[in-house]
Amino acid sequence: MTDGIVRVPGERAEEYRRRGWWQPRLVTDVALGSAPEYPDRCAVVDAGHRLTYGELAATVEAAASRLRRLGIGRGDPVLVQLPNGLEYVITTLALIRLGAPPVVALPALREHELDHVLSVTRPVAMAVPLRSSRFDHLAMAERLRERHPGIRMLLVTRADGAAAGEGVPVRADLADLTSLTLGGVVPGVDAPGGPLHAADEAPEPPGPRDNALFLLSSGTTGPPKAIPRPHEAFGHVIRSAAEVSGLSDSSVYLAVMPASHSFVLGHPGILGTLSRGGRIVLDSPDDPRRTLALVEREGVTHCALAPAVLLQWLAAAETGEFDLSSLRVLQVGGARLDPTTARRVREQLGCRVQQVYGMSEGLLNFTRLDDPDAVVDETQGRPSAAGDELLVVDESGREVGPGETGELLTRGPSVLAGYYGEDETNARSFTADGHYRTGDLVRLHPSGNLVVAGRVKDVVNRGGEKIPADELEAVVLTHPGVRAAAAVAMPHPLYGEAVCLFVVAAGPPPAPAAPTLRELRRHLEDKGLARYKLPERLVPVESLPLAGVGKVNKVALRAEAARLVAAERAARR
Ligand code: AMP
């Protein structure tokens, strides 16, 4: 293949097809397969707007035609950085349908991360919100476009009542893509690409072996890497995750974490729920009380949450003012859930917890809905998809004994065969026989489920959002007052972990002064680093402790960070 995508070797790929794990179906057919059968059933709810399956399927088709008229063709990647909403769902599905793989990016990513993603995936367009209360995405997109001239077009959502802005050479208004069904009419839209007609010729669909979309890795080192997801592989992931989550046509799935994360998009998330004929409700995580009111109003049965958001839910639910009796399954993953919180969910919310240990790279583990409570509380599940192989190895790569802790390696029909355009990283991240090195330390529980015991990768997991230490440290070193820096995790009451940064000053005057935490945070933001990666504590030190071969001793620094946090807590008591 010449599309730059690292493929699963032929023999294994053929086996996956022979065994029916990889089926010749497009992701859009998996997701919208029930549309012809149940055209009038509600598929998506967003802030009062409701689309039936029939309307959603028609809108996706029309939007795909429209995107093609705008000059986006098969094989043209498009970066999609949209908040949870109908426009995100429609745009993503339409691009997949068109064969123009969306590169789905968290709205929290900034220029530092996106510069890398754009250099590698080379999209022809970016879809961004025109206005967001928190951040000017459009201004950022315009700056990025200057550095990445391959971006021919910005697809912009329309702010309420605003005219399409000026100053961007080529732009299309995404609201025009969705207004087709939102208004219940087929408008003649006066916009680039010409009017949208239901009768637009349907674009030729891509093939099942083509790449459906790019997910972004949360990274073990450096900025996010692009993970290609061919239709046949992603379909397997979606179908099996939907199955073990107990999703059905009576399920109501709330997408409240960022829908551009794989957990919410297709693990099983939005696409998995649609594949079973269920209903999606879209919201954002900034107001847990509003979300719980939405759970009550819409009769939400399923939701995926990171542990930090779950804690906010539990606090907001304590007042007892919301009727949450519709909830059946709370899927919790992205970071380790402690057993006490898992028990609290059962007692306080009266629903099942389903622990999910998954990764955008494709492997998904779920506790099962009929696992005993003790297993659900203590373990992070087992693979949902048939064919996915697990191998737990020691530092020398040898398989450990049953129940012993080691690094998890994996390969199989769900698992990526290589990051896109990252030869060097791929050489490090995969074994010679094609296993992906997860960087996670796990052990096998007697139940057959996995327990995540830690990680070998140098990453801080802040409530499910990952911060590769080397990436942060490299940007910290651009501050003239810093000679050396090391980022480690420190305990955090809500996020589980947050970044503690140890900093060695550039030197005595006349060297520039070492920054305060505030100054450094400002500097990092100015450098285009996503906000969630900013350190929450800065510890000035004379030098960084070294271990063995001259590597920074992060074990010692982690212990020191934990000691500082504990001492501060004790002083406050
Ligand atoms: P992402 O690709 O953003 O989904 O991140 C995947 C990584 O998140 C995994 O490799 C783990 O390090 C971590 N992770 C995901 N789920 C869990 C979990 N349930 N418990 C502990 N760590 C988790």
Coordinates of C-alpha atoms and ligand atoms in Angstrom, one line a residue:
M1 CA 0.0 0.0 0.0
T2 CA 1.3 3.5 -0.7
D3 CA -0.9 5.5 1.7
G4 CA 1.8 5.5 4.4
I5 CA -0.2 3.4 6.7
V6 CA 1.6 0.6 8.5
R7 CA -0.6 -2.5 7.9
V8 CA -1.0 -5.7 9.8
P9 CA 1.1 -8.3 7.9
G10 CA -0.8 -10.2 5.2
E11 CA -1.2 -13.6 6.8
R12 CA -2.5 -12.2 10.1
A13 CA -4.8 -9.8 8.3
E14 CA -6.2 -12.6 6.2
E15 CA -6.9 -14.6 9.3
Y16 CA -8.7 -11.7 10.9
R17 CA -10.9 -11.5 7.8
R18 CA -11.4 -15.3 7.7
R19 CA -12.5 -15.4 11.3
G20 CA -15.0 -12.6 10.7
W21 CA -13.2 -10.2 13.1
W22 CA -12.6 -7.8 10.2
Q23 CA -15.7 -7.5 8.1
P24 CA -16.0 -5.7 4.8
R25 CA -18.1 -2.9 6.2
L26 CA -17.6 0.8 6.5
V27 CA -17.6 2.4 9.9
T28 CA -20.5 4.6 8.8
D29 CA -22.5 1.4 7.9
V30 CA -21.7 -0.1 11.3
A31 CA -22.9 3.1 13.0
L32 CA -25.9 3.9 10.8
G33 CA -26.9 0.4 9.9
S34 CA -30.2 0.6 11.8
A35 CA -31.3 3.8 9.9
P36 CA -33.3 2.0 7.2
E37 CA -35.0 -0.2 9.8
Y38 CA -35.9 2.5 12.3
P39 CA -35.8 5.8 10.4
D40 CA -38.1 7.6 13.0
R41 CA -36.2 6.5 16.1
C42 CA -34.3 9.3 17.8
A43 CA -30.6 9.0 17.2
V44 CA -29.0 12.1 18.6
V45 CA -30.0 14.8 21.1
D46 CA -28.0 18.0 21.4
A47 CA -29.3 21.0 23.4
G48 CA -32.9 20.3 22.5
H49 CA -32.2 19.5 18.8
R50 CA -33.2 16.0 18.0
L51 CA -32.3 14.0 14.9
T52 CA -33.9 10.7 14.0
Y53 CA -31.8 7.9 12.5
G54 CA -33.4 8.8 9.1
E55 CA -32.4 12.4 9.5
L56 CA -29.0 11.6 10.7
A57 CA -28.3 9.3 7.8
A58 CA -29.6 11.8 5.3
T59 CA -27.6 14.7 6.9
V60 CA -24.4 12.7 6.9
E61 CA -24.9 11.8 3.2
A62 CA -25.7 15.4 2.3
A63 CA -22.8 16.7 4.3
A64 CA -20.5 14.2 2.6
S65 CA -21.6 15.5 -0.8
R66 CA -21.2 19.0 0.3
L67 CA -17.7 18.4 1.6
R68 CA -16.8 16.9 -1.7
R69 CA -18.2 19.9 -3.6
L70 CA -15.9 22.0 -1.4
G71 CA -13.0 20.1 -2.9
I72 CA -12.4 17.6 -0.2
G73 CA -11.8 14.2 -1.8
R74 CA -11.0 10.6 -0.9
G75 CA -7.8 10.2 1.0
D76 CA -7.7 13.9 2.1
P77 CA -7.4 14.1 5.8
V78 CA -9.3 16.8 7.7
L79 CA -8.4 17.9 11.2
V80 CA -11.6 18.1 13.3
Q81 CA -11.3 20.0 16.6
L82 CA -14.9 20.6 17.6
P83 CA -16.6 20.5 20.9
N84 CA -19.3 17.9 21.7
G85 CA -22.3 18.7 19.5
L86 CA -24.2 17.7 16.5
E87 CA -21.7 19.4 14.2
Y88 CA -19.0 17.2 15.5
V89 CA -21.0 14.0 15.0
I90 CA -22.2 14.9 11.5
T91 CA -18.9 16.3 10.3
T92 CA -16.9 13.2 11.6
L93 CA -19.4 10.7 10.1
A94 CA -19.6 12.6 6.8
L95 CA -15.8 12.7 6.4
I96 CA -15.6 9.0 7.2
R97 CA -18.4 8.3 4.7
L98 CA -16.5 10.4 2.1
G99 CA -13.3 8.6 2.7
A100 CA -11.5 11.8 3.8
P101 CA -10.2 10.6 7.2
P102 CA -11.0 13.0 10.0
V103 CA -8.1 13.5 12.4
V104 CA -10.1 13.9 15.6
A105 CA -8.3 16.2 18.0
L106 CA -9.3 17.1 21.6
P107 CA -10.4 20.8 21.8
A108 CA -7.8 21.2 24.6
L109 CA -4.9 20.7 22.2
R110 CA -3.0 23.8 21.3
E111 CA -0.4 24.9 18.7
H112 CA 2.5 22.9 20.2
E113 CA 0.6 19.6 19.9
L114 CA -1.3 20.5 16.7
D115 CA 1.9 21.7 14.8
H116 CA 3.2 18.1 15.1
V117 CA -0.1 16.5 14.2
L118 CA -0.5 18.7 11.2
S119 CA 3.0 18.1 10.0
V120 CA 2.5 14.4 10.1
T121 CA -1.1 14.0 8.8
R122 CA -1.1 17.0 6.4
P123 CA -4.8 17.7 6.4
V124 CA -6.4 19.8 3.6
A125 CA -8.9 21.4 6.0
M126 CA -9.5 22.1 9.7
A127 CA -12.9 22.1 11.3
V128 CA -13.0 24.5 14.3
P129 CA -15.6 26.4 16.3
L130 CA -16.0 30.0 15.3
R131 CA -16.3 31.1 18.8
S132 CA -15.8 29.3 22.1
S133 CA -16.3 31.0 25.4
R134 CA -12.8 29.8 26.6
F135 CA -10.5 30.1 23.6
D136 CA -10.3 31.6 20.2
H137 CA -9.9 28.4 18.1
L138 CA -10.4 30.2 14.9
A139 CA -7.5 32.5 15.5
M140 CA -5.3 29.5 16.4
A141 CA -6.4 27.8 13.2
E142 CA -5.5 30.9 11.2
R143 CA -2.0 30.9 12.7
L144 CA -1.6 27.2 12.1
R145 CA -2.7 27.6 8.5
E146 CA 0.1 30.1 7.9
R147 CA 2.6 27.4 9.0
H148 CA 0.8 24.6 7.2
P149 CA -0.2 25.9 3.8
G150 CA -1.6 22.5 2.8
I151 CA -4.7 23.5 4.8
R152 CA -6.7 24.9 2.0
M153 CA -9.9 25.5 4.0
L154 CA -11.2 26.2 7.5
L155 CA -14.6 24.7 8.2
V156 CA -16.1 26.9 10.8
T157 CA -19.2 26.3 13.0
R158 CA -21.4 29.3 13.2
A159 CA -21.8 31.2 16.4
D160 CA -25.4 32.1 17.2
G161 CA -26.6 34.8 14.9
A162 CA -23.1 35.6 13.6
A163 CA -22.4 36.2 10.0
A164 CA -19.6 34.1 8.6
G165 CA -16.5 36.0 9.6
E166 CA -14.1 37.7 7.2
G167 CA -10.4 37.5 6.8
V168 CA -10.0 33.8 6.2
P169 CA -9.3 33.2 2.5
V170 CA -11.4 30.1 2.1
R171 CA -13.9 29.0 4.6
A172 CA -17.1 27.1 4.7
D173 CA -19.6 27.3 7.4
L174 CA -20.3 24.0 9.1
A175 CA -23.7 25.1 10.2
D176 CA -24.6 24.9 6.5
L177 CA -23.7 21.3 6.6
T178 CA -26.0 20.6 9.5
S179 CA -28.8 23.0 8.9
L180 CA -30.3 20.6 6.4
T181 CA -32.1 18.6 9.0
L182 CA -31.9 20.9 11.9
G183 CA -34.4 23.1 10.2
G184 CA -36.2 20.2 8.8
V185 CA -35.8 21.7 5.3
V186 CA -33.3 21.5 2.5
P187 CA -32.0 25.1 2.2
G188 CA -30.3 26.5 -0.8
V189 CA -27.2 27.6 1.0
D190 CA -25.2 30.4 -0.4
A191 CA -21.7 29.3 0.5
P192 CA -18.5 28.0 -1.1
G193 CA -19.3 24.8 -2.9
G194 CA -22.7 26.0 -3.9
P195 CA -26.1 25.1 -2.6
L196 CA -26.8 21.9 -0.8
H197 CA -29.3 19.7 -2.5
A198 CA -30.6 16.4 -1.2
A199 CA -30.3 15.2 -4.8
D200 CA -26.5 15.9 -4.9
E201 CA -24.8 12.9 -6.4
A202 CA -23.7 10.5 -3.7
P203 CA -19.9 10.4 -3.4
E204 CA -18.2 7.1 -4.2
P205 CA -17.7 5.3 -0.8
P206 CA -14.2 4.3 0.3
G207 CA -13.2 0.7 0.7
P208 CA -13.3 -1.3 4.0
R209 CA -9.5 -1.6 4.0
D210 CA -9.1 2.2 3.6
N211 CA -8.4 4.3 6.6
A212 CA -11.6 5.5 8.3
L213 CA -10.1 8.1 10.6
F214 CA -7.1 9.1 12.7
L215 CA -7.3 9.0 16.4
L216 CA -4.6 10.8 18.4
S217 CA -2.5 9.0 21.0
S218 CA -2.3 10.6 24.3
G219 CA 1.4 10.0 24.0
T220 CA 4.0 8.2 25.9
T221 CA 6.8 10.5 24.6
G222 CA 6.6 13.8 22.8
P223 CA 3.4 15.2 21.1
P224 CA 0.4 13.2 20.1
K225 CA 0.9 10.6 17.4
A226 CA -1.7 9.8 14.7
I227 CA -3.3 6.3 14.9
P228 CA -4.8 5.2 11.6
R229 CA -8.0 3.1 12.0
P230 CA -9.0 1.3 8.9
H231 CA -12.7 0.6 8.6
E232 CA -12.5 -3.1 9.0
A233 CA -10.4 -2.9 12.2
F234 CA -12.3 -0.1 13.8
G235 CA -15.6 -1.8 13.1
H236 CA -14.4 -4.8 15.1
V237 CA -13.5 -2.6 18.0
I238 CA -16.8 -0.8 17.9
R239 CA -19.0 -3.9 17.6
S240 CA -17.3 -5.8 20.4
A241 CA -17.1 -2.9 22.8
A242 CA -20.8 -2.2 22.2
E243 CA -21.6 -5.9 22.9
V244 CA -19.8 -6.1 26.3
S245 CA -21.3 -2.7 27.4
G246 CA -24.8 -4.1 27.1
L247 CA -25.9 -1.4 24.6
S248 CA -29.2 -2.0 22.9
D249 CA -31.9 0.0 21.1
S250 CA -33.2 1.1 24.4
S251 CA -29.9 2.5 25.6
V252 CA -29.4 6.2 26.0
Y253 CA -25.7 7.1 26.0
L254 CA -24.5 10.4 27.4
A255 CA -21.3 11.8 25.7
V256 CA -20.0 14.2 28.3
M257 CA -16.3 13.7 28.2
P258 CA -14.7 15.1 25.0
A259 CA -16.2 13.2 22.1
S260 CA -13.0 13.3 20.1
H261 CA -11.4 11.0 22.6
S262 CA -11.6 7.3 21.5
F263 CA -13.3 6.3 24.7
V264 CA -16.3 8.5 23.8
L265 CA -16.2 8.3 20.0
G266 CA -16.0 4.6 19.4
H267 CA -14.9 2.6 22.5
P268 CA -17.9 2.0 22.3
G269 CA -19.2 5.5 22.9
I270 CA -21.2 7.3 20.2
L271 CA -20.5 5.0 17.3
G272 CA -21.1 1.9 19.4
T273 CA -24.4 3.2 20.7
L274 CA -25.6 4.1 17.2
S275 CA -24.5 0.6 16.0
R276 CA -27.1 -0.9 18.4
G277 CA -29.9 1.6 17.6
G278 CA -29.5 3.5 20.8
R279 CA -29.7 7.2 21.4
I280 CA -26.9 9.7 22.0
V281 CA -27.2 12.7 24.3
L282 CA -24.4 15.3 23.9
D283 CA -23.1 17.5 26.7
S284 CA -19.8 18.9 28.0
P285 CA -18.3 18.2 31.4
D286 CA -18.1 21.7 32.8
D287 CA -21.2 21.6 35.0
P288 CA -21.9 18.2 36.8
R289 CA -25.3 19.5 38.1
R290 CA -26.5 20.4 34.6
T291 CA -25.3 17.0 33.4
L292 CA -27.1 15.2 36.2
A293 CA -30.3 17.1 35.4
L294 CA -29.8 16.0 31.8
V295 CA -29.4 12.3 32.9
E296 CA -32.8 12.6 34.6
R297 CA -34.5 14.4 31.7
E298 CA -33.2 12.1 29.0
G299 CA -33.3 8.9 31.0
V300 CA -29.6 8.3 30.4
T301 CA -28.6 4.6 30.8
H302 CA -24.9 4.6 29.9
C303 CA -22.0 7.1 30.3
A304 CA -18.2 6.9 30.0
L305 CA -16.3 8.9 32.6
A306 CA -12.7 9.4 33.8
P307 CA -12.4 8.9 37.6
A308 CA -12.0 12.6 38.2
V309 CA -15.3 13.4 36.5
L310 CA -17.0 10.5 38.4
L311 CA -15.9 12.1 41.7
Q312 CA -17.6 15.3 40.6
W313 CA -20.8 13.4 39.8
L314 CA -20.8 11.7 43.2
A315 CA -20.4 15.1 44.9
A316 CA -23.2 16.7 42.9
A317 CA -25.5 13.7 43.4
E318 CA -25.2 13.8 47.1
T319 CA -28.0 16.4 47.5
G320 CA -30.4 13.7 46.3
E321 CA -32.2 16.2 44.1
F322 CA -31.8 14.3 40.9
D323 CA -33.6 11.1 39.9
L324 CA -30.8 9.0 38.5
S325 CA -32.7 5.7 38.5
S326 CA -32.4 5.4 34.7
L327 CA -28.6 4.9 35.0
R328 CA -27.5 1.3 34.2
V329 CA -23.8 1.4 33.5
L330 CA -21.1 3.9 34.3
Q331 CA -18.0 3.1 32.3
V332 CA -14.9 4.4 34.1
G333 CA -11.5 4.5 32.6
G334 CA -8.6 6.5 31.3
A335 CA -7.0 6.4 34.7
R336 CA -7.1 4.0 37.7
L337 CA -10.3 3.9 39.6
D338 CA -9.9 3.1 43.3
P339 CA -12.1 0.3 44.7
T340 CA -13.7 2.6 47.3
T341 CA -15.1 4.9 44.6
A342 CA -16.3 1.9 42.6
R343 CA -18.3 0.8 45.7
R344 CA -19.7 4.3 46.2
V345 CA -21.1 4.3 42.7
R346 CA -23.1 1.1 43.4
E347 CA -24.3 2.3 46.8
Q348 CA -25.0 6.0 45.9
L349 CA -26.1 5.8 42.3
G350 CA -27.4 2.3 42.3
C351 CA -25.9 1.4 38.9
R352 CA -23.2 -1.0 37.6
V353 CA -19.6 0.3 37.3
Q354 CA -17.8 -1.1 34.3
Q355 CA -14.1 -0.5 34.6
V356 CA -12.4 0.1 31.3
Y357 CA -8.7 -0.1 30.7
G358 CA -8.3 1.0 27.1
M359 CA -6.1 2.9 24.8
S360 CA -6.6 4.8 21.6
E361 CA -4.1 2.3 20.1
G362 CA -7.0 -0.1 20.0
L363 CA -6.9 -2.6 22.9
L364 CA -9.9 -2.4 25.1
N365 CA -10.5 -4.2 28.4
F366 CA -13.8 -4.1 30.2
T367 CA -15.0 -5.7 33.4
R368 CA -18.2 -7.6 32.4
L369 CA -21.6 -6.6 33.6
D370 CA -22.0 -10.0 35.3
D371 CA -18.6 -10.1 37.0
P372 CA -18.9 -10.3 40.8
D373 CA -18.7 -7.0 42.5
A374 CA -15.3 -7.7 44.0
V375 CA -13.9 -8.3 40.5
V376 CA -15.5 -5.1 39.2
D377 CA -14.1 -3.1 42.0
E378 CA -10.6 -4.5 42.0
T379 CA -9.8 -5.1 38.3
Q380 CA -9.7 -3.2 35.0
G381 CA -11.3 -5.9 32.9
R382 CA -10.3 -8.2 30.0
P383 CA -10.3 -7.7 26.2
S384 CA -13.7 -7.0 24.7
A385 CA -12.6 -8.0 21.1
A386 CA -12.0 -11.5 20.0
G387 CA -8.5 -12.1 18.7
D388 CA -6.7 -9.5 20.8
E389 CA -3.5 -11.0 22.3
L390 CA -2.0 -10.0 25.6
L391 CA 1.6 -10.7 26.7
V392 CA 3.0 -9.6 30.1
V393 CA 6.8 -9.4 30.0
D394 CA 9.7 -8.5 32.3
E395 CA 12.4 -6.0 31.6
S396 CA 14.2 -8.4 29.3
G397 CA 11.1 -9.1 27.3
R398 CA 10.5 -12.6 28.8
E399 CA 6.9 -13.6 29.7
V400 CA 6.3 -13.3 33.5
G401 CA 4.6 -16.1 35.6
P402 CA 0.9 -16.0 36.2
G403 CA -0.1 -13.1 38.5
E404 CA 3.3 -11.5 38.3
T405 CA 3.6 -7.8 37.3
G406 CA 5.2 -6.8 34.0
E407 CA 4.7 -4.6 31.0
L408 CA 1.7 -5.4 28.8
L409 CA 2.4 -6.0 25.1
T410 CA -0.5 -6.5 22.8
R411 CA -1.4 -7.2 19.1
G412 CA -4.5 -8.3 17.4
P413 CA -7.4 -7.3 15.1
S414 CA -8.1 -4.2 17.3
V415 CA -4.6 -3.0 17.7
L416 CA -2.7 -0.5 15.5
A417 CA 0.2 -1.8 13.5
G418 CA 2.1 1.5 13.6
Y419 CA 1.7 5.2 14.2
Y420 CA 1.3 7.2 11.0
G421 CA 4.5 8.8 9.8
E422 CA 6.5 8.0 12.9
D423 CA 9.2 5.4 11.9
E424 CA 11.4 6.2 14.8
T425 CA 8.7 5.9 17.4
N426 CA 7.4 2.7 15.7
A427 CA 10.8 1.1 16.0
R428 CA 10.7 1.7 19.8
S429 CA 7.0 1.1 20.4
F430 CA 6.6 -2.3 18.7
T431 CA 8.4 -5.6 19.1
A432 CA 9.8 -7.4 16.1
D433 CA 6.8 -9.7 15.9
G434 CA 4.4 -6.8 15.9
H435 CA 3.3 -6.4 19.5
Y436 CA 2.6 -2.9 20.7
R437 CA 4.4 -1.9 23.9
T438 CA 1.7 -0.3 26.0
G439 CA 4.1 1.1 28.6
D440 CA 1.6 0.0 31.3
L441 CA 2.5 -2.4 34.1
V442 CA -0.2 -5.0 34.7
R443 CA -0.8 -8.4 36.4
L444 CA -3.3 -11.0 35.8
H445 CA -6.0 -11.3 38.5
P446 CA -7.2 -14.8 39.4
S447 CA -10.5 -13.9 37.7
G448 CA -8.7 -13.7 34.4
N449 CA -9.0 -9.9 34.4
L450 CA -6.1 -7.5 34.3
V451 CA -5.1 -5.2 37.2
V452 CA -3.2 -2.1 36.1
A453 CA -0.3 -1.8 38.6
G454 CA 1.6 1.2 37.3
R455 CA 3.5 2.2 34.2
V456 CA 6.9 2.2 32.8
K457 CA 6.3 5.1 30.5
D458 CA 7.3 8.5 31.8
V459 CA 3.8 10.1 31.7
V460 CA 1.7 12.0 34.3
N461 CA -1.9 10.8 34.1
R462 CA -3.9 13.9 35.2
G463 CA -7.5 12.6 35.6
G464 CA -7.2 10.6 32.4
E465 CA -5.4 13.4 30.5
K466 CA -1.8 12.2 29.8
I467 CA 1.2 14.5 30.0
P468 CA 4.4 13.0 28.5
A469 CA 7.2 14.2 30.8
D470 CA 9.7 14.7 28.0
E471 CA 7.4 16.8 26.0
L472 CA 6.7 19.2 28.9
E473 CA 10.3 19.3 30.0
A474 CA 11.5 20.3 26.5
V475 CA 9.1 23.2 26.5
V476 CA 10.1 24.2 30.0
L477 CA 13.7 24.4 28.9
T478 CA 12.8 27.1 26.4
H479 CA 12.5 29.5 29.4
P480 CA 15.8 31.4 29.7
G481 CA 15.8 31.1 33.5
V482 CA 15.8 27.3 33.5
R483 CA 18.9 25.1 33.1
A484 CA 17.4 21.7 33.9
A485 CA 13.9 20.5 34.7
A486 CA 12.1 17.2 35.6
A487 CA 8.4 16.7 35.6
V488 CA 6.9 14.0 37.8
A489 CA 3.4 13.0 39.1
M490 CA 2.4 14.2 42.6
P491 CA -0.8 13.0 44.3
H492 CA -3.9 15.2 43.6
P493 CA -7.2 14.9 45.5
L494 CA -9.4 15.3 42.3
Y495 CA -7.2 14.3 39.4
G496 CA -5.3 11.5 41.1
E497 CA -2.1 12.9 39.7
A498 CA -0.9 16.4 38.7
V499 CA 2.5 17.7 37.5
C500 CA 5.2 18.6 40.0
L501 CA 8.1 20.3 38.3
F502 CA 11.6 20.3 39.7
V503 CA 13.6 23.2 38.3
V504 CA 17.3 24.1 38.3
A505 CA 17.9 27.8 37.7
A506 CA 20.0 29.0 34.8
G507 CA 22.5 30.4 37.3
P508 CA 23.2 33.4 39.5
P509 CA 22.9 36.9 38.0
P510 CA 23.5 38.0 35.3
A511 CA 21.8 34.8 34.2
P512 CA 18.0 35.3 33.8
A513 CA 16.1 34.7 37.0
A514 CA 14.3 31.3 37.5
P515 CA 10.6 31.7 36.8
T516 CA 7.9 31.5 39.5
L517 CA 5.2 28.9 38.9
R518 CA 2.9 31.6 37.5
E519 CA 5.5 33.0 35.2
L520 CA 6.4 29.5 33.9
R521 CA 2.8 28.6 33.3
R522 CA 2.3 31.8 31.3
H523 CA 5.5 31.0 29.3
L524 CA 4.3 27.4 28.6
E525 CA 0.9 28.7 27.4
D526 CA 2.6 31.3 25.2
K527 CA 4.6 28.4 23.7
G528 CA 1.3 26.8 22.7
L529 CA 1.2 23.9 25.2
A530 CA -2.2 22.6 26.2
R531 CA -3.4 24.0 29.5
Y532 CA -3.9 20.6 31.2
K533 CA -0.2 20.0 30.8
L534 CA 0.9 23.0 32.9
P535 CA 2.6 22.2 36.2
E536 CA 0.7 22.7 39.4
R537 CA 3.7 22.9 41.6
L538 CA 7.3 24.2 41.0
V539 CA 10.1 23.1 43.3
P540 CA 13.4 24.9 42.8
V541 CA 16.4 22.7 43.3
E542 CA 20.2 23.0 43.1
S543 CA 20.5 20.0 40.9
L544 CA 18.4 17.0 39.8
P545 CA 19.2 13.7 41.5
L546 CA 20.7 11.1 39.2
A547 CA 20.4 7.3 39.1
G548 CA 22.6 4.6 37.6
V549 CA 23.6 5.7 34.2
G550 CA 23.2 9.4 34.7
K551 CA 19.4 9.4 34.1
V552 CA 17.3 11.7 36.3
N553 CA 16.1 9.7 39.3
K554 CA 12.4 10.2 38.9
V555 CA 11.6 7.6 41.6
A556 CA 13.3 9.9 44.1
L557 CA 11.6 13.0 42.7
R558 CA 8.2 11.3 42.8
A559 CA 8.8 10.4 46.5
E560 CA 9.9 14.0 47.2
A561 CA 6.8 15.4 45.5
A562 CA 4.5 13.1 47.5
R563 CA 6.3 14.1 50.7
L564 CA 5.8 17.8 50.0
V565 CA 2.1 17.3 49.3
A566 CA 1.6 15.2 52.4
A567 CA 3.5 17.8 54.6
E568 CA 1.4 20.6 53.2
R569 CA -1.8 18.6 53.9
A570 CA -0.7 17.9 57.4
A571 CA 0.1 21.6 58.0
R572 CA -3.4 22.6 56.9
R573 CA -5.1 20.2 59.3
Ligands
AMP1 P1 -5.6 7.0 25.9 O1 -5.0 6.5 24.6 O2 -5.7 8.4 26.1 O3 -6.9 6.3 26.1 O4 -4.7 6.5 27.1 C1 -4.4 5.2 27.3 C2 -3.6 5.0 28.5 O5 -4.4 5.4 29.7 C3 -3.3 3.5 28.9 O6 -2.2 3.1 28.2 C4 -3.1 3.6 30.4 O7 -1.8 4.1 30.7 C5 -4.1 4.6 30.8 N1 -5.4 4.0 31.3 C6 -6.5 3.8 30.5 N2 -7.4 3.2 31.2 C7 -6.9 3.0 32.5 C8 -7.4 2.4 33.7 N3 -8.7 1.9 33.7 N4 -6.6 2.3 34.7 C9 -5.3 2.8 34.7 N5 -4.8 3.4 33.6 C10 -5.6 3.5 32.5

